[in-house]
Amino acid sequence: MPIIINLDQVLADHNMKSKELAEIVGITEANLSILKSGKAKAVRFSTLEAICQALDCQPGDILAFSSPAPSKGGE
Amino acid sequence: MNLNKLFKLVIDLAFFLMIPIVVFFPGTILYILIFPEQSIFSVNIPFTESGFGGKALLFTLTFFALFLLFFFGFYQLRKFAGLLLKGKLFSQEVVLCTNKAGRFFTVCALGSFLFVGVNAILTNSGRFSITFGSSNFKLLLFLLIVGVLFLLLSDAFRKALALKEENDLTV
């Protein structure tokens, strides 16, 4: 997936644990884990807003885009 | 009693009523072939002095094969009813069950149409008999509709499953 989640990095910068963030944001730890592992298919704006507010950061600090490497077939 | 339970109950009843036919038909046919003049079973297979006619026997066996297809379709339907009762409506198993049931019913209906058509040509001097009311033809057409409906249902369940997975993975 070309969207990279840098939540672990931002959490470490703010010296915050996943459990604390999940409590502040109001989502389960399981859902936060899905988000951190990159398995999530979508993020609600309300969740993103709550995370940015809790970590005092911008959406761009958490999410990054990396273009996928071209396949060998050339397609 | 909720609808899911009623659905499972009716399907179970029909399924268990079909089992004796599946189990006893081959043995009964064998018995009748060995003892053609037996008096236990009344059969509608034409019997001549040299035994049963080859065509008649072939038709009987084809009819049984078509019935087996219907039975397998019904077995899948029973599995589907069981999954509904367990509340597993959006699962891969439901997609597979409905798809298989649809395929079995559709093939059974198409095969039966062919069977009825060939039978009509061979037995009615090429003329089709028309029955008013609920004829075999209409029932077979209904079975074909049910089969195609199950294939459509399977596709709908597949799409619903994908949407559910997407929803579950939305944070």
XYZ file of N, CA and C in Angstrom:
738
model
N 0.851 -1.203 0.000
C 0.000 0.000 0.000
C 0.884 1.251 0.000
N 0.634 2.180 -0.924
C 1.515 3.356 -1.015
C 1.351 4.367 0.117
N 0.311 4.246 0.937
C 0.145 5.168 2.073
C 0.850 4.575 3.299
N 1.768 5.342 3.850
C 2.537 4.868 5.009
C 2.033 5.581 6.266
N 1.864 4.821 7.328
C 1.397 5.386 8.599
C 2.612 5.556 9.523
N 2.872 6.805 9.904
C 4.027 7.090 10.777
C 3.603 7.292 12.232
N 2.559 6.649 12.613
C 2.001 6.875 13.947
C 2.964 6.450 15.063
N 3.653 5.349 14.827
C 4.622 4.875 15.837
C 5.679 5.940 16.120
N 6.184 6.541 15.038
C 7.216 7.586 15.152
C 6.693 8.797 15.936
N 5.481 9.244 15.564
C 4.892 10.429 16.228
C 4.604 10.114 17.704
N 4.147 8.896 17.954
C 3.876 8.486 19.353
C 5.162 8.510 20.171
N 6.247 8.004 19.576
C 7.550 7.976 20.271
C 8.043 9.396 20.534
N 7.818 10.287 19.538
C 8.246 11.699 19.701
C 7.508 12.367 20.865
N 6.248 11.997 21.025
C 5.442 12.592 22.093
C 5.483 11.770 23.377
N 6.278 10.733 23.338
C 6.434 9.867 24.517
C 5.070 9.364 25.032
N 4.265 8.934 24.082
C 2.921 8.467 24.427
C 2.757 7.009 24.012
N 1.957 6.274 24.804
C 1.733 4.859 24.470
C 0.442 4.709 23.668
N 0.378 3.616 22.935
C -0.799 3.359 22.090
C -2.079 3.328 22.921
N -1.972 2.736 24.095
C -3.148 2.591 24.960
C -3.711 3.971 25.344
N -2.787 4.870 25.671
C -3.201 6.236 26.056
C -3.888 6.933 24.896
N -3.261 6.826 23.717
C -3.822 7.475 22.532
C -5.211 6.913 22.212
N -5.343 5.586 22.308
C -6.644 4.956 22.021
C -7.708 5.497 22.970
N -7.346 5.670 24.234
C -8.300 6.188 25.226
C -8.696 7.634 24.911
N -7.682 8.448 24.558
C -7.964 9.869 24.273
C -8.839 10.011 23.021
N -8.452 9.244 21.986
C -9.157 9.350 20.700
C -10.558 8.710 20.779
N -10.678 7.699 21.625
C -11.972 7.013 21.754
C -12.153 5.873 20.770
N -11.042 5.217 20.427
C -11.138 4.002 19.595
C -10.496 2.849 20.364
N -10.747 1.653 19.917
C -10.183 0.500 20.621
C -8.707 0.341 20.253
N -7.991 -0.338 21.127
C -6.565 -0.603 20.844
C -6.402 -1.465 19.599
N -7.385 -2.357 19.401
C -7.343 -3.239 18.221
C -7.419 -2.403 16.940
N -8.318 -1.402 16.947
C -8.456 -0.542 15.765
C -7.211 0.312 15.556
N -6.618 0.759 16.662
C -5.383 1.557 16.559
C -4.251 0.703 15.984
N -4.245 -0.558 16.406
C -3.240 -1.490 15.901
C -3.426 -1.717 14.396
N -4.715 -1.823 13.961
C -5.010 -1.979 12.519
C -4.473 -0.776 11.756
N -4.661 0.415 12.354
C -4.197 1.646 11.708
C -2.666 1.680 11.632
N -2.029 1.308 12.749
C -0.561 1.369 12.804
C 0.087 0.351 11.865
N -0.546 -0.801 11.753
C 0.057 -1.850 10.920
C -0.194 -1.628 9.427
N -1.003 -0.631 9.094
C -1.259 -0.340 7.683
C -2.323 -1.230 7.070
N -3.066 -1.964 7.920
C -4.113 -2.849 7.391
C -5.421 -2.108 7.151
N -5.530 -0.908 7.717
C -6.786 -0.155 7.596
C -7.051 0.225 6.139
N -8.330 0.135 5.751
C -8.682 0.482 4.372
C -9.121 1.938 4.274
N -9.564 2.514 5.399
C -10.002 3.917 5.400
C -9.863 4.491 6.806
N -9.688 5.806 6.888
C -9.620 6.505 8.180
C -10.680 7.598 8.167
N -11.534 7.617 9.191
C -12.561 8.664 9.263
C -11.885 10.005 9.586
N -12.448 11.091 9.044
C -11.911 12.424 9.345
C -11.971 12.697 10.850
N -13.040 12.216 11.482
C -13.200 12.449 12.930
C -12.071 11.774 13.716
N -11.666 10.574 13.275
C -10.565 9.862 13.942
C -9.250 10.610 13.718
N -9.044 11.024 12.477
C -7.807 11.742 12.132
C -7.721 13.047 12.937
N -8.853 13.736 13.028
C -8.916 15.000 13.778
C -8.560 14.755 15.252
N -9.141 13.683 15.822
C -8.886 13.370 17.241
C -7.420 13.007 17.468
N -6.831 12.263 16.531
C -5.417 11.872 16.666
C -4.522 13.119 16.587
N -4.804 13.977 15.596
C -4.006 15.204 15.426
C -4.113 16.099 16.664
N -5.318 16.149 17.229
C -5.530 16.970 18.434
C -4.767 16.376 19.623
N -4.828 15.061 19.760
C -4.166 14.397 20.902
C -2.651 14.497 20.806
N -2.137 14.438 19.574
C -0.673 14.436 19.398
C -0.132 15.810 18.977
N -1.039 16.776 18.845
C -0.671 18.138 18.450
C 0.207 18.128 17.188
N -0.351 17.504 16.168
C 0.413 17.394 14.916
C -0.522 17.582 13.718
N 0.047 17.527 12.525
C -0.722 17.672 11.293
C -0.959 16.278 10.685
N -2.044 16.127 9.860
C -2.260 14.817 9.220
C -1.039 14.323 8.439
N -0.310 15.279 7.843
C 0.878 14.917 7.068
C 1.993 14.316 7.918
N 1.960 14.596 9.226
C 2.980 13.994 10.113
C 2.701 12.507 10.322
N 1.408 12.153 10.221
C 1.016 10.755 10.477
C 0.985 9.941 9.179
N 0.471 10.588 8.133
C 0.325 9.879 6.851
C 1.368 10.371 5.845
N 1.892 9.458 5.068
C 2.839 9.819 4.002
C 2.552 8.974 2.776
N 2.848 9.523 1.616
C 2.624 8.769 0.371
C 3.964 8.362 -0.232
N 4.051 7.088 -0.571
C 5.276 6.630 -1.239
C 4.851 5.902 -2.507
N 5.337 6.374 -3.665
C 4.882 5.760 -4.926
C 5.402 4.327 -5.020
N 4.523 3.403 -5.412
C 4.954 1.996 -5.473
C 6.003 1.785 -6.568
N 6.909 0.849 -6.302
C 7.967 0.543 -7.281
C 7.331 -0.072 -8.510
N 7.768 0.328 -9.733
C 7.168 -0.258 -10.950
C 7.451 -1.753 -11.036
N 6.430 -2.489 -11.505
C 6.607 -3.955 -11.578
C 7.553 -4.304 -12.719
N 8.123 -5.512 -12.644
C 9.114 -5.939 -13.634
C 8.508 -6.131 -15.020
N 7.188 -6.412 -15.039
C 6.507 -6.626 -16.326
C 6.389 -5.352 -17.138
N 6.628 -4.210 -16.505
C 6.552 -2.940 -17.196
C 5.148 -2.386 -17.304
N 4.147 -3.054 -16.674
C 2.762 -2.584 -16.747
C 2.423 -1.687 -15.587
N -41.622 -18.354 16.777
C -40.568 -18.910 15.916
C -40.167 -17.866 14.856
N -38.870 -17.566 14.782
C -38.492 -16.563 13.780
C -38.341 -17.200 12.389
N -38.188 -16.342 11.411
C -38.183 -16.818 10.013
C -37.011 -17.741 9.707
N -35.860 -17.440 10.317
C -34.669 -18.281 10.073
C -34.913 -19.721 10.514
N -35.542 -19.853 11.693
C -35.826 -21.197 12.219
C -36.837 -21.917 11.339
N -37.850 -21.185 10.896
C -38.888 -21.768 10.039
C -38.272 -22.225 8.709
N -37.390 -21.393 8.164
C -36.708 -21.709 6.902
C -35.899 -22.999 7.044
N -35.138 -23.084 8.138
C -34.299 -24.272 8.369
C -35.182 -25.504 8.577
N -36.272 -25.335 9.294
C -37.175 -26.452 9.598
C -37.789 -27.015 8.315
N -38.262 -26.133 7.464
C -38.909 -26.567 6.213
C -37.884 -27.249 5.309
N -36.683 -26.675 5.238
C -35.639 -27.267 4.387
C -35.199 -28.615 4.934
N -35.051 -28.711 6.259
C -34.689 -29.990 6.884
C -35.727 -31.058 6.563
N -36.995 -30.675 6.672
C -38.089 -31.615 6.417
C -38.019 -32.139 4.983
N -37.877 -31.218 4.036
C -37.813 -31.607 2.615
C -36.571 -32.451 2.349
N -35.450 -32.069 2.979
C -34.183 -32.777 2.767
C -34.277 -34.227 3.270
N -34.818 -34.387 4.478
C -34.887 -35.744 5.033
C -35.918 -36.604 4.307
N -36.923 -35.961 3.699
C -37.889 -36.733 2.896
C -37.249 -37.212 1.597
N -36.209 -36.503 1.131
C -35.541 -36.878 -0.118
C -34.526 -38.005 0.079
N -33.990 -38.087 1.307
C -32.909 -39.059 1.564
C -33.323 -40.498 1.198
N -34.520 -40.977 1.598
C -34.879 -42.356 1.235
C -34.855 -42.606 -0.273
N -35.223 -41.596 -1.059
C -35.217 -41.763 -2.526
C -33.784 -41.983 -3.008
N -32.871 -41.133 -2.473
C -31.460 -41.228 -2.893
C -30.868 -42.571 -2.458
N -31.218 -42.993 -1.240
C -30.619 -44.213 -0.689
C -31.210 -45.465 -1.337
N -32.544 -45.484 -1.491
C -33.179 -46.735 -1.919
C -33.354 -46.871 -3.432
N -33.265 -45.787 -4.171
C -33.525 -45.862 -5.617
C -32.592 -46.849 -6.336
N -31.250 -46.715 -6.159
C -30.370 -47.637 -6.897
C -30.644 -49.103 -6.566
N -30.843 -49.396 -5.276
C -31.112 -50.772 -4.844
C -32.429 -51.280 -5.399
N -33.436 -50.404 -5.386
C -34.763 -50.791 -5.874
C -34.722 -51.094 -7.370
N -34.021 -50.234 -8.108
C -33.908 -50.445 -9.555
C -33.198 -51.765 -9.845
N -32.139 -52.024 -9.077
C -31.385 -53.280 -9.253
C -32.286 -54.477 -8.974
N -33.078 -54.370 -7.906
C -33.996 -55.447 -7.511
C -35.018 -55.696 -8.623
N -35.556 -54.596 -9.177
C -36.568 -54.711 -10.230
C -35.961 -55.313 -11.506
N -34.683 -54.970 -11.751
C -34.015 -55.513 -12.941
C -33.773 -57.009 -12.804
N -33.425 -57.416 -11.579
C -33.145 -58.841 -11.355
C -34.454 -59.635 -11.318
N -35.453 -59.049 -10.656
C -36.763 -59.728 -10.550
C -37.832 -58.848 -11.215
N -37.905 -58.858 -12.554
C -38.854 -57.953 -13.228
C -40.322 -58.231 -12.906
N -40.631 -59.488 -12.525
C -42.045 -59.804 -12.276
C -42.423 -59.691 -10.809
N -41.617 -58.994 -10.048
C -41.914 -58.828 -8.613
C -43.231 -58.073 -8.419
N -43.809 -58.232 -7.242
C -45.120 -57.590 -7.021
C -45.078 -56.554 -5.883
N -43.871 -56.268 -5.380
C -43.774 -55.314 -4.256
C -43.910 -53.879 -4.748
N -43.159 -53.569 -5.818
C -43.140 -52.194 -6.314
C -43.961 -52.058 -7.586
N -44.667 -50.963 -7.648
C -45.383 -50.647 -8.879
C -44.541 -49.607 -9.614
N -44.002 -49.980 -10.777
C -43.118 -49.055 -11.501
C -43.735 -48.663 -12.844
N -43.349 -47.475 -13.300
C -43.908 -47.025 -14.585
C -42.897 -47.176 -15.719
N -41.936 -48.124 -15.547
C -40.978 -48.394 -16.625
C -41.590 -49.503 -17.487
N -41.727 -49.250 -18.810
C -42.341 -50.276 -19.669
C -41.581 -51.603 -19.601
N -42.308 -52.685 -19.352
C -41.699 -54.001 -19.207
C -42.164 -54.895 -20.350
N -41.195 -55.505 -21.033
C -41.555 -56.446 -22.116
C -41.092 -57.842 -21.712
N -41.345 -58.795 -22.553
C -40.963 -60.189 -22.220
C -39.447 -60.344 -22.131
N -38.756 -59.510 -22.911
C -37.284 -59.598 -22.882
C -36.683 -58.693 -21.798
N -37.514 -58.186 -20.948
C -37.026 -57.325 -19.849
C -37.436 -55.878 -20.084
N -36.761 -54.983 -19.373
C -37.080 -53.572 -19.531
C -36.437 -53.031 -20.797
N -37.126 -52.105 -21.436
C -36.564 -51.490 -22.633
C -35.342 -50.660 -22.279
N -34.329 -50.702 -23.150
C -33.085 -49.966 -22.889
C -33.312 -48.473 -22.741
N -34.169 -47.925 -23.621
C -34.437 -46.491 -23.593
C -35.128 -46.094 -22.290
N -36.103 -46.933 -21.914
C -36.866 -46.641 -20.692
C -35.941 -46.621 -19.475
N -35.037 -47.585 -19.476
C -34.092 -47.681 -18.354
C -33.135 -46.492 -18.339
N -32.713 -46.113 -19.542
C -31.805 -44.962 -19.671
C -32.486 -43.686 -19.158
N -33.756 -43.553 -19.526
C -34.513 -42.382 -19.072
C -34.669 -42.387 -17.554
N -34.913 -43.567 -17.008
C -35.077 -43.668 -15.554
C -33.796 -43.250 -14.844
N -32.676 -43.749 -15.377
C -31.384 -43.416 -14.749
C -31.045 -41.924 -14.931
N -31.399 -41.379 -16.096
C -31.162 -39.937 -16.325
C -31.999 -39.118 -15.345
N -33.242 -39.569 -15.181
C -34.132 -38.884 -14.245
C -33.535 -38.901 -12.836
N -32.958 -40.045 -12.453
C -32.339 -40.163 -11.134
C -31.121 -39.245 -11.024
N -30.328 -39.192 -12.097
C -29.140 -38.311 -12.095
C -29.562 -36.853 -11.921
N -30.651 -36.470 -12.593
C -31.154 -35.096 -12.460
C -31.676 -34.846 -11.047
N -32.309 -35.873 -10.503
C -32.804 -35.747 -9.122
C -31.625 -35.572 -8.159
N -30.520 -36.295 -8.437
C -29.324 -36.171 -7.582
C -28.790 -34.731 -7.613
N -28.808 -34.115 -8.796
C -28.364 -32.721 -8.913
C -29.237 -31.817 -8.036
N -30.547 -32.067 -8.114
C -31.486 -31.284 -7.293
C -31.202 -31.518 -5.804
N -30.918 -32.762 -5.464
C -30.639 -33.126 -4.058
C -29.374 -32.428 -3.556
N -28.324 -32.410 -4.381
C -27.078 -31.735 -3.984
C -27.311 -30.231 -3.814
N -28.135 -29.670 -4.704
C -28.504 -28.255 -4.580
C -29.230 -28.002 -3.270
N -30.099 -28.924 -2.938
C -30.856 -28.792 -1.694
C -29.953 -28.931 -0.477
N -28.934 -29.777 -0.607
C -27.956 -29.950 0.487
C -27.226 -28.629 0.749
N -26.859 -27.940 -0.332
C -26.200 -26.632 -0.196
C -27.151 -25.614 0.425
N -28.425 -25.722 0.042
C -29.445 -24.828 0.589
C -29.597 -25.054 2.099
N -29.477 -26.308 2.498
C -29.580 -26.668 3.916
C -28.401 -26.085 4.701
N -27.208 -26.164 4.068
C -26.026 -25.561 4.696
C -26.204 -24.052 4.847
N -26.764 -23.453 3.805
C -27.025 -22.005 3.808
C -27.990 -21.652 4.944
N -29.047 -22.458 5.103
C -30.027 -22.204 6.172
C -29.365 -22.321 7.546
N -28.449 -23.296 7.684
C -27.721 -23.476 8.941
C -26.855 -22.269 9.268
N -26.196 -21.738 8.237
C -25.337 -20.553 8.428
C -26.185 -19.329 8.794
N -27.377 -19.232 8.182
C -28.276 -18.119 8.512
C -28.685 -18.192 9.981
N -28.948 -19.418 10.415
C -29.378 -19.625 11.797
C -28.261 -19.250 12.781
N -27.005 -19.483 12.365
C -25.860 -19.134 13.222
C -25.526 -17.646 13.140
N -26.196 -16.936 12.253
C -25.958 -15.492 12.108
C -24.751 -15.163 11.258
N -24.247 -16.161 10.508
C -23.077 -15.909 9.646
C -23.551 -15.540 8.241
N -24.285 -14.445 8.138
C -24.868 -14.065 6.849
C -23.795 -13.593 5.871
N -22.858 -12.788 6.364
C -21.814 -12.278 5.479
C -20.512 -13.045 5.711
N -20.424 -14.196 5.098
C -19.204 -14.991 5.212
C -18.923 -15.654 3.872
N -17.694 -16.101 3.715
C -17.291 -16.753 2.471
C -18.082 -18.037 2.251
N -18.429 -18.709 3.368
C -19.183 -19.972 3.259
C -20.549 -19.742 2.615
N -21.214 -18.639 3.005
C -22.536 -18.326 2.446
C -22.416 -18.066 0.940
N -21.348 -17.355 0.550
C -21.124 -17.069 -0.876
C -20.972 -18.382 -1.643
N -20.169 -19.313 -1.078
C -19.933 -20.599 -1.736
C -21.203 -21.442 -1.803
N -21.931 -21.505 -0.675
C -23.162 -22.322 -0.610
C -24.192 -21.852 -1.631
N -24.432 -20.547 -1.670
C -25.452 -20.030 -2.581
C -25.013 -20.217 -4.037
N -23.708 -20.065 -4.274
C -23.204 -20.259 -5.632
C -23.389 -21.712 -6.078
N -23.027 -22.650 -5.188
C -23.154 -24.075 -5.534
C -24.623 -24.448 -5.719
N -25.489 -23.974 -4.803
C -26.931 -24.278 -4.903
C -27.466 -23.754 -6.234
N -27.073 -22.533 -6.585
C -27.509 -21.938 -7.848
C -27.062 -22.762 -9.043
N -25.815 -23.212 -9.012
C -25.298 -24.005 -10.129
C -26.040 -25.327 -10.257
N -26.222 -26.006 -9.115
C -26.908 -27.309 -9.142
C -28.344 -27.159 -9.655
N -29.072 -26.163 -9.152
C -30.466 -25.970 -9.566
C -30.548 -25.607 -11.049
N -29.633 -24.740 -11.491
C -29.659 -24.319 -12.896
C -29.357 -25.498 -13.818
N -28.318 -26.264 -13.476
C -27.959 -27.418 -14.325
C -29.085 -28.445 -14.306
N -29.687 -28.654 -13.120
C -30.795 -29.609 -12.995
C -31.966 -29.165 -13.871
N -32.299 -27.874 -13.829
C -33.432 -27.373 -14.616
C -33.145 -27.484 -16.118
N -31.930 -27.087 -16.527
C -31.593 -27.151 -17.956
C -31.564 -28.600 -18.445
N -30.974 -29.475 -17.629
C -30.926 -30.909 -17.950
C -32.328 -31.488 -18.047
N -33.201 -31.056 -17.144
C -34.573 -31.568 -17.139
C -35.336 -31.088 -18.362
N -35.069 -29.847 -18.772
C -35.712 -29.333 -19.992
C -35.325 -30.209 -21.188
N -34.033 -30.517 -21.254
C -33.528 -31.360 -22.335
C -34.174 -32.740 -22.265
N -34.238 -33.264 -21.047
C -34.803 -34.588 -20.782
C -36.276 -34.623 -21.195
N -37.028 -33.607 -20.774
C -38.460 -33.551 -21.079
C -38.657 -33.404 -22.591
N -37.801 -32.577 -23.213
C -37.897 -32.359 -24.657
C -37.637 -33.636 -25.433
N -36.525 -34.314 -25.112
C -36.168 -35.566 -25.804
C -37.244 -36.613 -25.550
N -37.729 -36.668 -24.326
C -38.774 -37.630 -23.954
C -40.039 -37.383 -24.767
N -40.379 -36.099 -24.933
C -41.586 -35.752 -25.694
C -41.428 -36.153 -27.160
N -40.226 -35.923 -27.696
C -39.985 -36.272 -29.105
C -40.073 -37.781 -29.311
N -39.519 -38.541 -28.361
C -39.480 -39.994 -28.515
C -40.821 -40.661 -28.204
N -41.573 -40.083 -27.278
C -42.802 -40.768 -26.853
C -44.080 -40.200 -27.465
N -44.069 -38.920 -27.835
C -45.313 -38.325 -28.341
C -45.237 -38.024 -29.839
N -44.521 -38.830 -30.569
C -44.371 -38.653 -32.023
C -43.973 -37.230 -32.393
N -43.054 -36.691 -31.626
C -42.539 -35.365 -31.947
C -43.417 -34.222 -31.503
N -44.507 -34.514 -30.816
C -45.399 -33.436 -30.367
C -45.218 -33.196 -28.871
N -45.206 -31.935 -28.487
C -45.117 -31.592 -27.071
C -46.526 -31.540 -26.494
N -46.677 -32.045 -25.297
C -48.004 -31.977 -24.680
C -48.108 -30.666 -23.894
N -49.239 -30.037 -23.953
C -49.463 -28.779 -23.230
C -50.410 -29.050 -22.071
N -49.993 -28.648 -20.901
C -50.832 -28.840 -19.723
C -51.210 -27.480 -19.171
N -52.467 -27.284 -18.909
C -52.892 -26.030 -18.294
C -52.814 -26.167 -16.781
N -52.530 -25.079 -16.119
C -52.339 -25.127 -14.664
C -50.858 -25.190 -14.386
N -50.454 -25.764 -13.265
C -49.019 -25.838 -12.960
C -48.445 -27.107 -13.583
N -47.920 -26.979 -14.782
C -47.368 -28.136 -15.490
C -45.926 -28.356 -15.062
N -45.363 -29.488 -15.500
C -43.952 -29.775 -15.236
C -43.071 -28.700 -15.836
N -43.479 -28.223 -17.022
C -42.702 -27.200 -17.723
C -42.577 -25.939 -16.868
N -43.717 -25.529 -16.295
C -43.692 -24.312 -15.473
C -42.872 -24.519 -14.202
N -42.979 -25.710 -13.641
C -42.199 -25.988 -12.417
C -40.707 -25.983 -12.724
N -40.362 -26.536 -13.902
C -38.943 -26.540 -14.300
C -38.455 -25.126 -14.574
N -39.327 -24.334 -15.174
C -38.983 -22.928 -15.433
C -38.765 -22.210 -14.104
N -39.607 -22.535 -13.134
C -39.471 -21.937 -11.807
C -38.138 -22.370 -11.165
N -37.790 -23.643 -11.350
C -36.521 -24.140 -10.801
C -35.342 -23.409 -11.449
N -35.447 -23.166 -12.746
C -34.390 -22.431 -13.459
C -34.285 -21.004 -12.898
N -35.445 -20.382 -12.661
C -35.456 -19.029 -12.100
C -34.808 -19.033 -10.719
N -35.156 -20.040 -9.904
C -34.579 -20.150 -8.554
C -33.062 -20.322 -8.644
N -32.617 -21.152 -9.585
C -31.186 -21.392 -9.761
C -30.445 -20.111 -10.110
N -30.986 -19.373 -11.074
C -30.348 -18.108 -11.489
C -30.413 -17.088 -10.349
N -31.528 -17.106 -9.623
C -31.675 -16.197 -8.480
C -30.589 -16.464 -7.432
N -30.299 -17.737 -7.202
C -29.259 -18.078 -6.232
C -27.875 -17.633 -6.710
N -27.649 -17.720 -8.016
C -26.367 -17.239 -8.558
C -26.250 -15.719 -8.347
N -27.374 -15.021 -8.564
C -27.380 -13.561 -8.336
C -27.187 -13.251 -6.849
N -27.848 -14.049 -6.012
C -27.716 -13.867 -4.555
C -26.272 -14.060 -4.115
N -25.633 -15.069 -4.693
C -24.235 -15.356 -4.356
C -23.353 -14.155 -4.694
N -23.613 -13.572 -5.858
C -22.847 -12.399 -6.289
C -23.103 -11.224 -5.337
N -24.371 -11.075 -4.936
C -24.729 -9.987 -4.011
C -24.047 -10.190 -2.652
N -24.023 -11.431 -2.191
C -23.362 -11.732 -0.914
C -21.855 -11.486 -0.997
N -21.280 -11.799 -2.166
C -19.832 -11.567 -2.354
C -19.517 -10.077 -2.256
N -20.373 -9.263 -2.903
C -20.168 -7.815 -2.853
C -20.391 -7.285 -1.432
N -21.418 -7.814 -0.779
C -21.730 -7.385 0.593
C -20.581 -7.740 1.539
N -19.978 -8.908 1.307
C -18.848 -9.336 2.145
C -17.663 -8.384 1.990
N -17.407 -7.979 0.735
C -16.298 -7.039 0.476
C -16.572 -5.700 1.173
N -17.829 -5.242 1.102
C -18.191 -3.970 1.760
C -18.059 -4.079 3.274
N -18.460 -5.235 3.819
C -18.386 -5.435 5.272
C -16.921 -5.423 5.734
N -16.070 -6.114 4.944
C -14.645 -6.146 5.295
C -14.049 -4.738 5.276
N -14.457 -3.973 4.284
C -13.967 -2.596 4.169
C -14.442 -1.770 5.365
N -15.701 -1.981 5.722
C -16.268 -1.255 6.871
C -15.567 -1.637 8.177
N -15.274 -2.948 8.298
C -14.591 -3.420 9.519
C -13.181 -2.847 9.625
N -12.571 -2.576 8.477
C -11.189 -2.069 8.482
C -11.128 -0.542 8.362
N -12.264 0.094 8.638
C -12.267 1.559 8.681
C -12.115 2.003 10.133
N -11.091 2.806 10.381
C -10.804 3.210 11.766
C -11.441 4.562 12.039
